[in-house]
């Protein structure tokens, strides 16, 4: 096998400041130049056909070739093209060639195909197309790429491009700053996993090694891929498939380092985001706006030392799709204090927050007074509620908060076993719904189904209460394995999905934070998920596998498959939903798509509560509590994002999920 050279992140190639002698096929004079270099296995890839594409702005809008060129013997290329008038257009490169320029072709196609998404700042500047940029493209664009075409409605591909730039630096072909530095870098295994995936693609050095890679990267029921780009896409879309043999292939090359020393549970890439690094402390849940920005609530005020007491968080955070603070964020005021699990956007774009009153042991503020309101902010982060929050409707220790499509806001009052409904989002019209007869005990989460009905989990009665759109109680649903339920989510087919913790006692009502801590440390975890159909029918038993461990938050993606955040085990689970046509071949409803014993694990995770899916198909989880918490300040400090793993969901999420 030909000699490999290790790529060093940040390497510079000054020769690209001159125009390549390679032939360029492009538009008439007046065009701009895109310079670059193609490498494979750390060496120049000569004779590769390099095409510059503009991504399509819709599912039915194909990508457009803007120009193309052949790489020279030293791997350089120069593409002349006319820059699109839209500054937000997603541009990307695809380079097709044979290993070492040997001309080996598989089924009429060059086996080495690599890609790179161009940062706006790098357009007309020199870039590198290599295995790292290919992995970044394949994973970030996994939900939008078909062959060489990237297409999808805004803001999906545009935001996915931002995520690609957090993985690989297209100007150098090295590791991007976000992946290289804390809280990523050597603090988690993601960087090593990323390099192992790049080494996997570098293994395509000749007919035998390429064929081995393509055989292992074959999707169930499909033909093997014919090039490395498709192989990377297949791995990104089925990360738990043939993990061990793929890892062994990745070990045949050591071009990119550091790499994994042992096989992962699955080939997932999880990035940690911390905003400005001084704001996340016990994030409980999040909601996305129409642009894919994440609005995040905090249990606690930020404190670097877990041994020092913190009081309740008083900020509403807003992260851009690539994990930075949005302009002006974080936002404060409006009565925000110790928000728990409740955050939602309404049809007008306003954000509503439930003020549960979380605070660390030793905080001397009046928790009872500060836990009886919801807060409202406009799309710019300006508080619309007064400094004490909206207090109508007998709100008490609110947890779940959701909007329906009419703009009514529903609040689960964990402190007094009721629900508050704010019709049309008018706080002064709020009404308190007490179903009586012990039908609600420590209600925790709410979802709205396809009929506009609200479904509320009742933790202490191990049941779910159904309310008509006007708030009238319809029925209480038990059975089907519902057990100490926490999160609940509706799908697009009329079903709701319940996360059964089996053990959790929320710290509201007569349960203390010490009771809660004791419950989550119990060795007995009857973890499961229950599907309830539109008429309230449940299966004979719940779904119990898929790596579930203290299930908490639950979300449904654009394909109606189910995702579960776990308060234990550092894992997220994916289950086949009610539409089995969108699941891997042979899967049944409730069967795990993620590895059955472990789920998708990550050492970036701690104890997770909220889980949501953005318009790019990224799965966001809230690192709510540390694995070994101190009650003075138990909060986790990160949002963890699994890149490109789920079917995209249109934002804001109001009612059942829809594809963008």
C-alpha atoms as one frame of an Amber mdcrd trajectory, in Angstrom:
protein
   0.000   0.000   0.000   1.327   3.418  -0.850   2.907   5.508   1.884   0.516
   7.670   3.894   1.336  10.999   5.462  -0.465  12.312   8.523  -2.463  15.488
   7.930  -1.936  18.219  10.490  -4.920  20.473  11.249  -4.137  23.979  10.171
  -1.699  23.051   7.399  -1.236  25.766   4.798  -0.551  25.379   1.122   0.688
  28.657  -0.312   0.827  27.356  -3.865  -2.932  27.803  -4.146  -2.573  31.569
  -4.394  -1.967  31.195  -8.139  -4.372  29.955 -10.769  -4.121  26.253 -11.537
  -3.086  25.134 -14.972  -5.828  22.533 -14.905  -8.568  22.846 -17.442 -11.609
  24.700 -16.136 -15.080  24.361 -17.507 -17.106  27.351 -16.428 -18.939  30.503
 -17.404 -17.861  33.484 -19.449 -15.373  36.191 -18.392 -16.284  38.087 -15.262
 -16.597  34.928 -13.195 -14.892  34.478  -9.816 -12.428  31.695  -9.021 -12.715
  28.889  -6.521  -9.263  27.506  -5.818  -8.553  24.321  -3.977  -6.694  21.076
  -3.508  -7.954  17.480  -3.455  -6.128  14.954  -1.303  -6.819  11.301  -0.607
  -5.019   9.490   2.178  -2.882  12.557   2.740  -1.600  12.670  -0.844  -2.668
  14.794  -3.825  -5.407  13.238  -5.942  -4.582  13.908  -9.589  -7.103  13.937
 -12.409 -10.146  14.216 -10.164 -13.217  15.848 -11.645 -14.170  18.605  -9.209
 -17.620  20.156  -9.456 -18.946  23.174  -7.611 -22.646  22.925  -6.737 -25.306
  25.195  -5.387 -27.743  23.294  -3.151 -31.410  23.239  -4.133 -33.832  25.388
  -2.107 -36.546  22.742  -1.666 -37.153  19.006  -1.758 -38.009  19.192  -5.458
 -35.299  21.725  -6.371 -32.193  19.861  -7.564 -28.698  21.101  -6.934 -27.098
  23.143  -9.729 -23.568  22.717 -11.097 -21.915  26.149 -11.167 -18.616  25.030
 -12.674 -16.058  22.229 -12.816 -12.373  21.499 -13.366  -9.819  18.658 -13.337
  -7.217  18.509 -10.598  -3.561  18.782 -11.641  -0.889  16.205 -10.692  -0.410
  18.060  -7.390  -4.142  17.883  -6.676  -4.908  21.562  -7.288  -7.920  22.923
  -9.127  -9.371  26.255 -10.211 -13.095  26.559 -10.949 -14.455  29.720 -12.571
 -18.102  30.436 -11.822 -20.631  33.176 -11.304 -21.402  33.749  -7.648 -25.131
  33.366  -6.804 -26.889  36.585  -5.896 -28.265  34.956  -2.735 -25.580  35.288
  -0.031 -27.183  32.431   1.945 -26.944  29.938  -0.911 -25.211  26.713   0.163
 -22.215  25.968  -2.070 -20.292  22.722  -1.951 -17.650  20.782  -3.888 -17.617
  17.145  -4.956 -14.400  15.597  -6.273 -14.483  12.227  -8.067 -11.340  10.256
  -8.843  -9.501   6.972  -8.507  -7.077   5.896  -5.787  -3.693   7.443  -6.452
  -4.828   8.493  -9.901  -4.638   4.825 -10.973  -7.855   5.027 -12.906  -9.551
   2.237 -10.949 -13.287   2.473 -11.439 -16.123   0.619  -9.723 -19.221  -0.117
 -11.801 -18.333   2.738 -14.133 -17.783   5.256 -11.322 -14.644   6.600  -9.695
 -14.523   4.959  -6.259 -13.065   7.950  -4.449 -15.633  10.694  -4.109 -15.103
  13.453  -1.580 -17.017  16.581  -0.687 -16.672  19.864   1.180 -19.229  22.483
   2.145 -17.861  25.976   1.539 -18.009  28.499   4.361 -19.179  31.889   3.159
 -15.828  33.317   4.238 -13.933  30.799   2.092 -15.673  31.391  -1.213 -13.080
  32.314  -3.826 -10.375  31.381  -1.304  -8.339  28.198  -1.390  -9.957  25.149
   0.192  -9.101  21.512   0.763 -11.350  18.595  -0.153 -10.401  15.459   1.758
 -11.783  12.692   3.957 -12.416  14.984   6.921 -14.471  17.450   4.895 -16.297
  14.483   3.370 -17.292  13.062   6.757 -18.420  16.536   7.857 -20.536  16.899
   4.705 -22.040  13.420   4.863 -23.089  13.631   8.519 -24.337  17.220   8.540
 -26.197  16.804   5.223 -27.352  13.223   5.835 -31.036  14.225   5.641 -30.643
  16.334   2.485 -28.144  14.547   0.240 -29.120  12.218  -2.589 -26.123  11.097
  -4.590 -24.330  14.354  -5.429 -27.410  16.523  -4.885 -28.045  18.478  -1.700
 -31.531  19.957  -1.558 -34.115  20.872   1.025 -36.280  23.727   2.304 -34.804
  26.522   4.337 -33.373  26.718   6.894 -32.391  23.016   6.863 -29.407  22.799
   4.479 -28.192  26.275   5.411 -28.041  25.385   9.102 -26.573  21.973   8.307
 -23.744  23.766   6.492 -22.985  25.670   9.694 -22.756  22.366  11.557 -20.377
  20.980   8.906 -18.065  23.916   9.611 -18.049  22.938  13.308 -16.587  19.552
  12.332 -14.071  20.259   9.565 -12.236  23.398   8.457 -12.587  23.476   4.684
  -9.821  26.064   4.336  -7.247  23.606   5.697  -8.863  20.176   5.561  -8.234
  19.941   9.305 -10.347  19.817  12.435 -12.676  22.774  12.958 -12.148  24.980
  15.995 -15.409  23.890  17.668 -14.555  20.191  17.450 -10.925  20.765  18.427
 -11.491  22.799  21.599 -13.320  22.294  24.921 -16.006  21.305  25.672 -15.205
  19.037  22.728 -11.600  18.206  21.787 -10.024  15.694  24.138 -12.912  15.933
  26.625 -15.106  13.560  24.594 -14.603  10.786  22.067 -16.230  12.704  19.191
 -12.970  14.019  17.714 -11.438  10.536  17.743 -14.602   9.090  16.194 -14.470
  11.764  13.490 -10.857  10.892  12.646 -11.652   7.165  12.595 -14.422   7.830
  10.075 -11.960   9.803   7.940  -9.496   6.896   8.148 -12.310   4.582   7.087
 -12.690   6.529   3.846  -8.914   6.697   3.396  -8.862   2.886   3.359 -10.193
   2.976  -0.220  -6.684   2.659  -1.704  -7.315   0.002  -4.356  -9.907  -2.458
  -5.697  -9.818  -4.875  -2.734  -9.870  -2.310   0.044 -12.573  -0.244  -1.677
 -14.746  -3.294  -2.206 -14.392  -4.269   1.453 -15.458  -0.773   2.553 -18.393
  -0.724   0.142 -19.564  -4.184   1.190 -19.636  -3.201   4.863 -21.245   0.194
   4.204 -24.152  -1.315   2.276 -27.580  -0.266   3.507 -30.068  -3.062   4.234
 -32.030  -3.953   1.133 -29.801  -1.794  -1.097 -26.838  -2.356  -3.382 -23.387
  -1.577  -2.015 -22.261   2.030  -2.489 -20.014   2.709  -5.465 -17.948   5.504
  -3.973 -16.651   6.779  -0.650 -19.110   9.686  -0.394 -22.079   7.337  -0.595
 -20.370   4.992   1.862 -20.038   7.878   4.335 -23.705   8.789   3.859 -24.776
   5.195   4.481 -22.787   5.054   7.719 -24.236   8.391   8.859 -27.796   7.179
   8.219 -27.341   3.777   9.892 -24.653   4.422  12.501 -25.309   1.214  14.424
 -24.836  -1.018  11.372 -21.771  -3.332  11.127 -19.864  -1.189  13.611 -17.137
  -3.652  14.582 -16.025  -4.685  11.061 -16.083  -1.069   9.913 -13.898  -0.169
  12.876 -11.406  -2.849  11.884 -11.237  -1.390   8.376 -10.654   2.088   9.819
  -7.649   0.710  11.707  -5.905  -0.242   8.458  -5.063   3.445   7.972  -3.598
   5.986  10.372  -3.770   9.106   8.254  -5.862  11.107  10.699  -5.042  11.181
  14.394  -5.949  10.841  17.194  -8.395   8.057  16.372 -10.442   5.555  18.375
  -8.656   2.716  20.122 -11.785   0.546  20.350 -15.003   0.218  18.383 -17.814
   2.597  19.382 -21.393   1.498  20.044 -22.383   3.369  16.895 -20.830   5.802
  14.410 -22.497   8.929  15.762 -20.992  12.407  16.087 -22.115  14.381  19.149
 -21.024  18.006  19.549 -21.231  19.867  22.856 -22.316  23.513  22.797 -21.926
  25.936  25.720 -22.750  29.330  24.213 -20.538  31.902  25.903 -19.362  29.291
  28.429 -20.831  31.121  31.420 -24.585  30.600  31.098 -25.691  26.962  30.946
 -26.386  25.439  34.349 -29.043  22.762  34.446 -30.625  23.278  31.016 -34.028
  21.628  31.207 -35.558  21.832  27.752 -35.514  23.771  24.494 -37.676  24.859
  21.569 -36.716  25.918  18.039 -37.903  28.990  16.178 -38.550  29.181  12.435
 -34.865  29.918  11.715 -33.678  26.910  13.714 -32.402  28.894  16.696 -32.665
  27.059  20.017 -34.458  28.787  22.926 -33.170  27.099  26.087 -34.278  27.266
  29.726 -32.009  26.893  32.744 -32.744  25.392  36.162 -30.007  27.369  37.868
 -27.946  30.540  37.652 -24.482  29.755  36.311 -21.914  28.752  38.906 -18.584
  27.204  38.042 -18.138  25.418  41.380 -20.748  22.713  42.149 -19.899  23.010
  45.836 -21.146  26.596  46.002 -24.872  27.235  46.267 -26.683  28.701  43.272
 -30.183  30.127  43.087 -32.662  29.809  40.236 -31.722  30.703  36.678 -33.066
  34.083  35.583 -32.098  33.999  31.900 -33.697  32.720  28.722 -30.936  31.488
  26.423 -30.934  31.568  22.645 -28.357  29.619  20.642 -27.799  29.882  16.911
 -28.062  26.598  14.965 -24.290  26.129  15.328 -24.247  26.631  19.095 -23.269
  30.276  19.525 -25.106  32.922  21.515 -27.626  34.679  19.277 -27.306  38.474
  19.109 -28.441  40.016  22.390 -28.723  36.685  24.194 -29.111  35.640  26.922
 -32.324  37.477  27.778 -33.667  38.248  31.234 -36.690  39.751  32.945 -40.333
  38.799  32.659 -40.296  36.835  35.914 -38.023  33.999  34.761 -36.789  32.004
  37.749 -35.599  28.399  37.972 -37.352  27.193  34.807 -37.791  23.425  34.668
 -39.077  21.480  31.648 -41.548  23.978  30.192 -40.699  26.070  27.123 -42.630
  26.541  23.885 -43.076  28.919  20.959 -46.551  30.015  19.932 -47.774  30.717
  16.358 -46.767  34.390  16.708 -43.179  33.445  17.505 -43.372  34.358  21.198
 -41.574  32.131  23.702 -43.299  30.957  26.900 -41.401  29.663  29.942 -42.664
  27.841  33.025 -41.041  29.115  36.234 -40.729  26.024  38.392 -38.511  27.696
  40.974 -35.499  25.392  40.891 -32.635  26.493  43.133 -29.677  24.866  44.786
 -29.653  23.691  48.393 -28.826  26.669  50.575 -30.376  29.375  48.377 -32.438
  31.590  50.678 -34.826  33.073  48.125 -38.571  32.457  48.577 -39.047  29.491
  46.274 -42.792  29.263  46.821 -43.355  32.841  45.690 -41.096  32.463  42.634
 -42.702  29.235  41.340 -46.198  30.441  40.431 -45.877  32.005  37.009 -45.047
  31.705  33.355 -42.985  34.225  31.388 -43.483  35.460  27.842 -40.882  36.901
  25.447 -41.222  38.216  21.905 -39.134  36.970  18.978 -36.395  39.500  19.786
 -36.065  38.305  23.372 -37.917  41.235  24.917 -40.009  40.271  27.969 -43.755
  40.746  27.503 -44.688  39.502  30.969 -44.198  41.672  34.072 -41.257  41.289
  36.437 -43.255  38.774  38.487 -44.368  36.799  35.410 -47.951  36.016  34.397
 -49.674  34.657  37.511 -53.218  34.049  36.271 -54.821  30.584  36.325 -53.485
  29.293  39.677 -50.109  28.261  38.270 -48.031  26.200  40.718 -44.587  24.677
  40.128 -45.140  24.527  36.351 -43.319  21.874  34.348 -44.547  21.107  30.808
 -45.608  24.161  28.763 -46.890  23.833  25.177 -48.781  25.888  22.623 -51.528
  24.567  20.403 -52.155  25.768  16.854 -54.718  28.325  18.014 -52.087  29.955
  20.212 -53.538  28.705  23.495 -50.876  27.864  26.086 -51.162  24.744  28.252
 -49.281  24.455  31.564 -48.825  21.324  33.703 -48.969  22.426  37.357 -46.854
  19.867  39.156 -47.399  21.722  42.439 -51.210  21.543  42.695 -52.217  18.675
  40.371 -53.986  20.863  37.821 -53.569  22.256  34.316 -53.694  25.919  33.361
 -54.999  26.853  29.923 -54.313  30.356  28.568 -56.808  30.757  25.689 -55.330
  32.427  22.601 -52.281  33.350  24.666 -54.182  36.011  26.660 -52.937  35.642
  30.262 -55.846  37.470  31.895 -58.225  34.864  30.424 -56.312  31.938  31.964
 -58.392  29.174  33.499 -57.405  26.458  35.925 -58.524  22.912  35.091 -58.881
  20.547  38.048 -60.186  17.179  36.782 -60.784  15.918  40.349 -61.151  12.285
  41.441 -57.390  11.891  41.692 -56.972  11.902  37.911 -53.874  14.093  38.086
 -51.047  13.730  40.596 -47.848  15.628  39.866 -48.591  16.305  36.183 -45.345
  16.758  34.325 -45.482  17.086  30.533 -48.063  17.972  27.873 -48.404  17.341
  24.153 -51.097  18.347  21.657 -52.346  15.727  19.192 -53.694  15.899  15.635
 -57.184  16.767  16.964 -55.961  19.643  19.123 -56.429  17.679  22.352 -53.933
  18.050  25.196 -52.424  14.913  26.745 -50.901  15.322  30.222 -48.665  12.807
  32.006 -49.668  12.130  35.618 -46.521  10.892  37.326 -47.913   9.637  40.621
 -50.982   7.886  39.172 -49.012   6.337  36.260 -51.564   7.536  33.765 -52.209
  10.133  31.080 -55.111  12.597  31.124 -56.727  13.668  27.843 -58.293  17.146
  27.628 -60.486  18.461  24.814 -59.277  21.601  22.971 -61.448  23.694  25.308
 -59.960  22.036  28.409 -62.792  19.631  29.180 -61.486  16.304  30.568 -62.110
  13.480  28.082 -60.576  10.385  29.640 -57.746   9.060  31.746 -55.524   6.426
  30.131 -53.673   3.834  32.185 -52.206   0.439  31.456 -49.908  -0.437  28.598
 -46.982  -0.258  30.983 -47.366   3.456  31.808 -45.227   3.808  34.919 -44.115
   7.065  36.597 -44.369   8.844  33.240 -42.342  11.965  32.469 -42.216  13.212
  28.853 -44.905  12.778  26.214 -44.937  13.488  22.467 -47.491  13.202  19.675
 -46.819  11.834  16.204 -48.371  12.799  12.898 -50.610   9.721  12.830 -52.740
  10.515  15.895 -50.744   8.547  18.467 -48.945   9.800  21.552 -45.767   8.319
  23.034 -45.069   8.237  26.766 -41.640   8.034  28.430 -41.995   5.749  31.457
 -39.247   6.505  33.957 -40.401   3.708  36.246 -38.874   5.420  39.291 -38.750
   9.227  39.101 -40.553  11.295  41.735 -40.537  14.919  40.531 -39.634  17.379
  43.317 -43.036  19.017  43.550 -46.093  18.563  45.719 -45.020  16.620  48.794
 -41.850  15.232  47.150 -38.597  16.953  48.061 -35.418  17.314  46.056 -33.922
  14.649  48.360 -36.770  12.260  47.451 -36.098  12.963  43.791 -32.373  12.290
  44.184 -33.046   9.019  45.994 -35.454   7.909  43.268 -32.991   8.450  40.407
 -30.245   6.563  42.238 -32.435   3.487  42.671 -30.936   0.341  41.096 -34.384
  -0.726  39.885 -35.249   1.004  36.619 -38.326  -0.349  34.866 -37.686   1.871
  31.878 -40.048   1.741  28.919 -42.052   3.645  26.321 -45.798   3.269  25.712
 -47.682   4.165  22.544 -51.310   5.283  23.028 -53.524   5.532  19.967 -56.029
   8.313  19.267 -58.815   6.442  21.073 -56.763   5.841  24.207 -55.911   2.204
  23.492 -52.553   0.877  24.643 -50.634  -2.287  23.730 -50.522  -5.273  26.063
 -47.091  -4.187  27.218 -44.681  -1.301  26.746 -41.557  -1.168  24.608 -38.690
  -1.957  26.960 -35.490  -2.243  24.938 -33.342   0.114  22.906 -31.002   1.203
  25.662 -33.664   2.945  27.768 -32.488   4.038  31.229 -34.696   6.430  33.241
 -36.517   7.812  30.162 -37.411  11.489  30.526 -37.827  13.617  27.427 -39.319
  12.173  24.263 -39.628  13.539  20.720 -40.963  12.372  17.365 -39.094  13.193
  14.165 -40.309  14.054  10.679 -40.581  10.347   9.784 -42.682   9.660  12.918
 -39.877   7.734  14.569 -39.357   8.177  18.310 -36.383   9.567  20.250 -35.919
   9.264  24.007 -33.619  11.211  26.333 -32.503   9.284  29.407 -31.729  10.643
  32.857 -29.253   7.798  33.278 -26.832   5.828  31.177 -25.464   8.665  28.969
 -27.500   7.571  25.970 -30.304   8.472  23.606 -32.655   5.843  22.187 -34.335
   5.699  18.783 -37.423   3.522  18.297 -39.324   2.612  15.155 -42.543   4.613
  15.102 -46.044   3.740  13.945 -45.156   4.201  10.259 -42.831   1.246   9.777
 -42.214   2.197   6.141 -39.777   4.835   7.398 -37.886   2.328   9.585 -35.076
  -0.019   8.515 -36.384  -3.084   6.663 -38.023  -5.643   8.941 -38.488  -3.322
  11.923 -41.729  -3.301  13.896 -43.320  -0.431  15.780 -41.475   0.102  19.072
 -38.445  -1.928  18.009 -35.138  -0.141  18.629 -33.322   1.379  15.675 -30.461
   2.425  17.924 -28.339  -0.454  19.317 -30.722  -2.587  21.370 -28.583  -2.860
  24.504 -27.029   0.592  24.682 -28.863   3.092  22.497 -26.616   5.760  21.002
 -24.151   6.458  23.790 -21.844   9.437  24.164 -19.429  10.504  26.863 -20.578
  14.068  26.110 -23.904  13.257  27.799 -24.680  13.347  31.515 -28.267  13.256
  32.866 -30.627  14.358  30.108 -34.135  15.763  30.228 -35.200  17.770  27.169
 -34.789  16.396  23.645 -35.830  18.099  20.423 -35.097  17.725  16.701 -34.214
  20.738  14.600 -35.007  21.527  10.927 -31.648  20.037   9.867 -32.229  16.658
  11.522 -29.874  17.279  14.448 -30.962  15.790  17.773 -30.449  18.218  20.669
 -30.324  17.058  24.298 -30.172  19.065  27.509 -27.415  17.995  29.919 -29.637
  18.791  32.895 -27.874  17.275  35.892 -24.385  15.974  36.410 -23.883  12.230
  36.700 -22.867  12.633  40.358 -24.756  15.739  41.425 -24.233  17.979  44.441
 -27.523  19.501  45.527 -25.890  22.911  46.018 -25.411  23.096  42.229 -26.245
  19.843  40.412 -26.665  21.311  36.941 -25.042  20.101  33.752 -23.314  22.675
  31.565 -23.854  21.661  27.934 -26.299  21.142  25.130 -25.311  18.007  23.211
 -26.177  17.727  19.524 -26.117  14.450  17.554 -25.362  15.552  14.014 -27.791
  14.703  11.196 -29.264  11.692  12.976 -33.041  12.240  12.622 -35.603  13.193
  10.005 -35.947  17.018  10.113 -38.858  18.668  11.907 -40.425  21.974  10.869
 -40.053  24.710  13.469 -41.540  25.949  15.612 -43.023  22.657  16.777 -46.696
  23.351  17.512 -48.738  20.177  17.832 -47.554  17.024  16.056 -44.259  17.148
  14.126 -44.237  17.871  10.430 -41.498  17.594   7.861 -40.247  21.006   6.703
